[in-house]
Structure formats: structure tokens, C-alpha cells
GROMACS .gro file of C-alpha atoms in nm:
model
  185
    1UNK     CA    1   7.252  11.709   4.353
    2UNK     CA    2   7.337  11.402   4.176
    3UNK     CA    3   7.481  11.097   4.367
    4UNK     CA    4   7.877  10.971   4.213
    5UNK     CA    5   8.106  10.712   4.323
    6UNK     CA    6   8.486  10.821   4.387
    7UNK     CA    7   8.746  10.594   4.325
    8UNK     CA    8   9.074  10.549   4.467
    9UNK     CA    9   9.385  10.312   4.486
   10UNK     CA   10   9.257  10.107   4.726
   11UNK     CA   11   8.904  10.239   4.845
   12UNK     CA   12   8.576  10.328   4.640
   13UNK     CA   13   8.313  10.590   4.756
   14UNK     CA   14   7.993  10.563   4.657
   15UNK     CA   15   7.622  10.655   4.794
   16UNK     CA   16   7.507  10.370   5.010
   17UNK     CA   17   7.254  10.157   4.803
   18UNK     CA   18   6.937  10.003   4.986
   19UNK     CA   19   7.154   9.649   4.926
   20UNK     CA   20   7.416   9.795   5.126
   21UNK     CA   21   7.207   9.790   5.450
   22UNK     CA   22   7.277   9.408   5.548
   23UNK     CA   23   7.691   9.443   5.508
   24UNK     CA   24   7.625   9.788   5.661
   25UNK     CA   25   7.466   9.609   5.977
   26UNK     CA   26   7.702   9.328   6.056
   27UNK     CA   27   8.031   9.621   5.984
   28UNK     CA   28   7.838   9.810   6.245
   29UNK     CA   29   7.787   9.460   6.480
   30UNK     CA   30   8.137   9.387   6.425
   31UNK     CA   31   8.194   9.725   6.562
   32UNK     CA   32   7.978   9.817   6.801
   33UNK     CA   33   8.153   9.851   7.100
   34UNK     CA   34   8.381  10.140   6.912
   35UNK     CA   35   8.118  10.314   6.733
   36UNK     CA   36   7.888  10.348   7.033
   37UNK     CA   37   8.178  10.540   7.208
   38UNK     CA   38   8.128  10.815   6.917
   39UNK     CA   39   7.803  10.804   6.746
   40UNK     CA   40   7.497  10.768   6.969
   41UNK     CA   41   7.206  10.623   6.680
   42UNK     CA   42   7.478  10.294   6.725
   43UNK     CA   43   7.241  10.207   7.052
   44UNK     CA   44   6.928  10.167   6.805
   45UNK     CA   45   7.150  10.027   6.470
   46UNK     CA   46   7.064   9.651   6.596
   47UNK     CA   47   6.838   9.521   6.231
   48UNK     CA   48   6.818   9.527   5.892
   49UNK     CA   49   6.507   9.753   5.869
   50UNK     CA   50   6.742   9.977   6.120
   51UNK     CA   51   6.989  10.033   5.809
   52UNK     CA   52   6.753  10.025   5.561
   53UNK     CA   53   6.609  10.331   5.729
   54UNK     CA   54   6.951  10.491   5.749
   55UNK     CA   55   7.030  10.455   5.385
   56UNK     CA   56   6.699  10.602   5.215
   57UNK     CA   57   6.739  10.906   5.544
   58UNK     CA   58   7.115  10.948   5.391
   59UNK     CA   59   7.012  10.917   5.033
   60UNK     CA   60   6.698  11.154   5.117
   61UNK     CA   61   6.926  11.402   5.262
   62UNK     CA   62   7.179  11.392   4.975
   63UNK     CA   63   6.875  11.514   4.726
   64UNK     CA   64   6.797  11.788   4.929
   65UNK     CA   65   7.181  11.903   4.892
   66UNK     CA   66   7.252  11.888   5.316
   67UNK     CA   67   7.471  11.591   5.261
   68UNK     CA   68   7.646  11.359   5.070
   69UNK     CA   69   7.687  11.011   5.223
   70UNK     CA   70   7.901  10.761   5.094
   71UNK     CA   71   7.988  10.412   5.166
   72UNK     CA   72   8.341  10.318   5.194
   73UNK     CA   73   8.467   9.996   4.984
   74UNK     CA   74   8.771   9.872   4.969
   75UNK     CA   75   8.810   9.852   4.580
   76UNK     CA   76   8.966   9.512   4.486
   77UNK     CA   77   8.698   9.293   4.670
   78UNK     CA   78   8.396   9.539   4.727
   79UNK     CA   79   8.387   9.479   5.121
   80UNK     CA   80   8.192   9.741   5.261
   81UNK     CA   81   8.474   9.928   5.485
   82UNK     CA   82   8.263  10.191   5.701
   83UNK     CA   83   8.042  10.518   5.642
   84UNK     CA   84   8.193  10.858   5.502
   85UNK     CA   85   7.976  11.146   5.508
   86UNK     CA   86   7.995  11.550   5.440
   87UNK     CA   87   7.691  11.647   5.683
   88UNK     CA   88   7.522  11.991   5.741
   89UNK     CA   89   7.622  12.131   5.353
   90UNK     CA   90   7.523  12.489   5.413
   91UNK     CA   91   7.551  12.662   5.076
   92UNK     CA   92   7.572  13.052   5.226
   93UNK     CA   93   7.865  12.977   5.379
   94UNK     CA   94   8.048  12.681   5.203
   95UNK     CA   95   8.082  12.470   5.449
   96UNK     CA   96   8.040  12.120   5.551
   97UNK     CA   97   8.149  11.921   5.832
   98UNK     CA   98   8.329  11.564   5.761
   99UNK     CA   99   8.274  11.241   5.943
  100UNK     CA  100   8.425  10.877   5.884
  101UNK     CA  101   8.412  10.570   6.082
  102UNK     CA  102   8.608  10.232   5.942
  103UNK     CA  103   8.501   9.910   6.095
  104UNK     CA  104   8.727   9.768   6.424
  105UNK     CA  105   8.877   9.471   6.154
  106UNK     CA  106   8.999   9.760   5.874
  107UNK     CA  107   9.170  10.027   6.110
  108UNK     CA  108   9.476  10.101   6.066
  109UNK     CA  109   9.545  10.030   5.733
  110UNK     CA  110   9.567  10.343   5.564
  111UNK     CA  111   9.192  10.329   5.421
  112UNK     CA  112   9.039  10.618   5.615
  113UNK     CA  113   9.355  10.882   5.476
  114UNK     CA  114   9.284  10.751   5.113
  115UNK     CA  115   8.863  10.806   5.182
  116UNK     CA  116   8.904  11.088   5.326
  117UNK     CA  117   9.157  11.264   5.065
  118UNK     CA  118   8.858  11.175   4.818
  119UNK     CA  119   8.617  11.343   4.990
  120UNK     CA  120   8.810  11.625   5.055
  121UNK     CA  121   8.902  11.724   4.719
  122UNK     CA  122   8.475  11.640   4.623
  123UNK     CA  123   8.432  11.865   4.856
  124UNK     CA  124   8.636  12.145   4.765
  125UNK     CA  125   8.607  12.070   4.376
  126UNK     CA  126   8.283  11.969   4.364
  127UNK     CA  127   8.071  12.112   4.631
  128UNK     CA  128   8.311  12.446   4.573
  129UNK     CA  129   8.343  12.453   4.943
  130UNK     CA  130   8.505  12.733   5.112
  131UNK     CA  131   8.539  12.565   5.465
  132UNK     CA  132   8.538  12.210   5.587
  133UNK     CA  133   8.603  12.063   5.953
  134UNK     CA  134   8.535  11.793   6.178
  135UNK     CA  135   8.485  11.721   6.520
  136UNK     CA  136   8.633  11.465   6.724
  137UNK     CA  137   8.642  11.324   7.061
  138UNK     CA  138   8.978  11.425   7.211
  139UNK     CA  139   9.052  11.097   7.319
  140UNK     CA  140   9.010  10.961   6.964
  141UNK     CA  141   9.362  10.955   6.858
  142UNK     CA  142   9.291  10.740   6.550
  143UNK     CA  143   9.077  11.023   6.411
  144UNK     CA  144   9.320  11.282   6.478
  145UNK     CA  145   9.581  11.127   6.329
  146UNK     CA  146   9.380  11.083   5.983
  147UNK     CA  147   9.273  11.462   6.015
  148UNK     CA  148   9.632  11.538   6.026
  149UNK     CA  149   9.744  11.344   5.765
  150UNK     CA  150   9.455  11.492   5.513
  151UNK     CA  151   9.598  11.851   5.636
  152UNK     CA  152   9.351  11.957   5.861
  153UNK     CA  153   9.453  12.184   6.142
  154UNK     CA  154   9.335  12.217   6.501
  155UNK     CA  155   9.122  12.473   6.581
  156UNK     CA  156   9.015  12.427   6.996
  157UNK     CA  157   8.808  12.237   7.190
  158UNK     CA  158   8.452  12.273   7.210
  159UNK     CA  159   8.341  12.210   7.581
  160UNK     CA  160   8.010  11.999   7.659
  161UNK     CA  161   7.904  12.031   7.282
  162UNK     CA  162   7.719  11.723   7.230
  163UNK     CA  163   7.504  11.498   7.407
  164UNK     CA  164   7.645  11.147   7.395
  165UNK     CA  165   7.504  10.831   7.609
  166UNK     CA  166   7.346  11.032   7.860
  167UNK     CA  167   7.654  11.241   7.891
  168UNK     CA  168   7.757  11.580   7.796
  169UNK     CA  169   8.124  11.529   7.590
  170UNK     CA  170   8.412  11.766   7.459
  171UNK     CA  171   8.528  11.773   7.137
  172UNK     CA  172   8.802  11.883   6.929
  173UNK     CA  173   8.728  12.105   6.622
  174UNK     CA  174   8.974  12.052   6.295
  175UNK     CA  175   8.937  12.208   5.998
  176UNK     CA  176   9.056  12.263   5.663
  177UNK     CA  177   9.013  12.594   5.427
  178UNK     CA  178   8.997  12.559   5.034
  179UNK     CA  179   9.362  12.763   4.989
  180UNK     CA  180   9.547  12.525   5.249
  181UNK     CA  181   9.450  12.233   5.032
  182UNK     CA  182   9.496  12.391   4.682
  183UNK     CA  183   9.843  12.451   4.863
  184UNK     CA  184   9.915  12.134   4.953
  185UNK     CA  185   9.838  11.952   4.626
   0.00000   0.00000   0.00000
């Protein structure tokens, strides 16, 4: 599967890029103390060679066709804005989950709705995806509001379903079919 950038008004996806890793480490210091409250490899994210590892996984990953990863850049001055990715691509059954985190200094501003509309209709144009949905922690109101604005819809809560800082946690499952969005375009 071939790696493309996706460009919006104000925010630019593209695969992350092995000189992405240093911005990608200090948005991920600047934002540590949100992100480890959702994504547990945050813990071990603390160097360089930490994200350099991350990127060629991601990029590794998005040639086998079980993800796409992009970074997310705002488009008029290239700052690196967070991580957007389309994980666990299963080709049977057309689906794909979607994940997004925007760094503490960038929330807020309308960045994660434009990313994510991108990589919504990639995935359903693109990809040719049948299904796609996201999980959430249901205290995460940030995220839900984003999945709601994209059109996703809430589908119930998915007791203990991950392990997360030593911790079993809820979450919420959203999702989106391919007719609901071709409907609301």
C-alpha cells in the first residue's frame, strides 16, 4: 500500500518521516501528562531513538497494509500537531479502527475535526472500508466530541477492555458505517 499525504484547510496528513521523530518527541514531552492517561507506550516515549523506533514500526506496519499512520501538521507553518492513525486494517471485513491524539498546546482549535474528516473519507474512499470506529475513554470528552462532529455514533461501552497503567479501563465504542457518511456528504 503506498504511503500519501492528505491535505486540508488548515491541517496536512502525511506518513511520519524518520525526521519527524525529534518534533514527534518534544509534542509528546509537551504532552505527556495527557497522553499517558490514554496511551500506555507514552511511559517508555522518553528519547529520540524511542520515536525513531515508532516511526519505521508505523511505516513497517503501513507496508504490510494493517495501518496507515499519519502525522498531523498544521499546514501554513508545518508544526507537527499530533499522531493520526487507522490501526488493525482487516481487509475480510473492511474495517479499521481510528485513533488521534493533538498535543495539550493545539486542542481545541478545530484541528482534530478537520484530521479526522480526512481520514475518514481515505478511509472509506480509499481503503473502500465498510466499517470504521474508535474507542475512547468515557471520561475523554474532548474525543467524543470530535467523534461526534465527524458523524460517528455511539455504540456501548466496553467494560475492562484494555489494560492501561496497571489498571483494567472501560471504554466507549463509536463508529461510523460507509452509507452514514456517503449520507452525510
Amino acid at each position: 500500500m503506498s504511503a500519501e499525504s492528505l491535505a486540508g484547510r488548515r491541517t496536512t496528513l502525511r506518513p511520519l518521516a524518520e525526521a519527524d521523530a525529534g518534533p514527534l518527541l518534544e509534542a509528546v514531552a509537551s504532552s505527556r501528562a495527557q497522553l499517558k492517561r490514554r496511551f500506555g507506550w507514552v511511559e517508555s516515549a522518553v528519547g529520540a531513538e524511542d520515536m525513531l523506533r515508532f516511526v519505521r514500526a508505523r511505516a513497517e506496519a503501513w507496508s504490510a497494509g494493517s495501518a496507515s499512520t499519519f502525522g498531523m501538521f498544521e499546514a501554513r507553518t508545518g508544526k507537527l500537531l499530533g499522531v493520526l492513525s487507522l490501526d488493525h486494517i482487516q481487509r475480510e471485513t473492511l474495517k479499521a479502527e481510528l485513533s488521534l491524539w493533538v498535543r495539550g498546546d493545539e486542542q481545541d482549535k478545530g484541528f482534530a475535526v478537520e484530521a479526522g474528516r480526512l481520514a475518514v473519507e481515505y478511509a472509506f474512499k480509499k481503503l473502500a472500508l465498510h466499517r470504521l470506529y474508535a474507542r475512547i475513554d468515557p471520561v475523554n470528552r474532548s474525543a467524543r466530541k470530535v467523534l461526534q462532529r465527524l458523524g460517528f455514533r455511539y455504540e456501548g461501552c466496553l467494560r475492562g477492555d484494555r489494560r492501561l497503567n496497571g489498571r483494567w479501563v472501560d471504554q466507549e465504542c463509536w463508529a461510523m458505517m460507509r452509507s452514514e457518511w456517503r449520507s452525510s456528504k
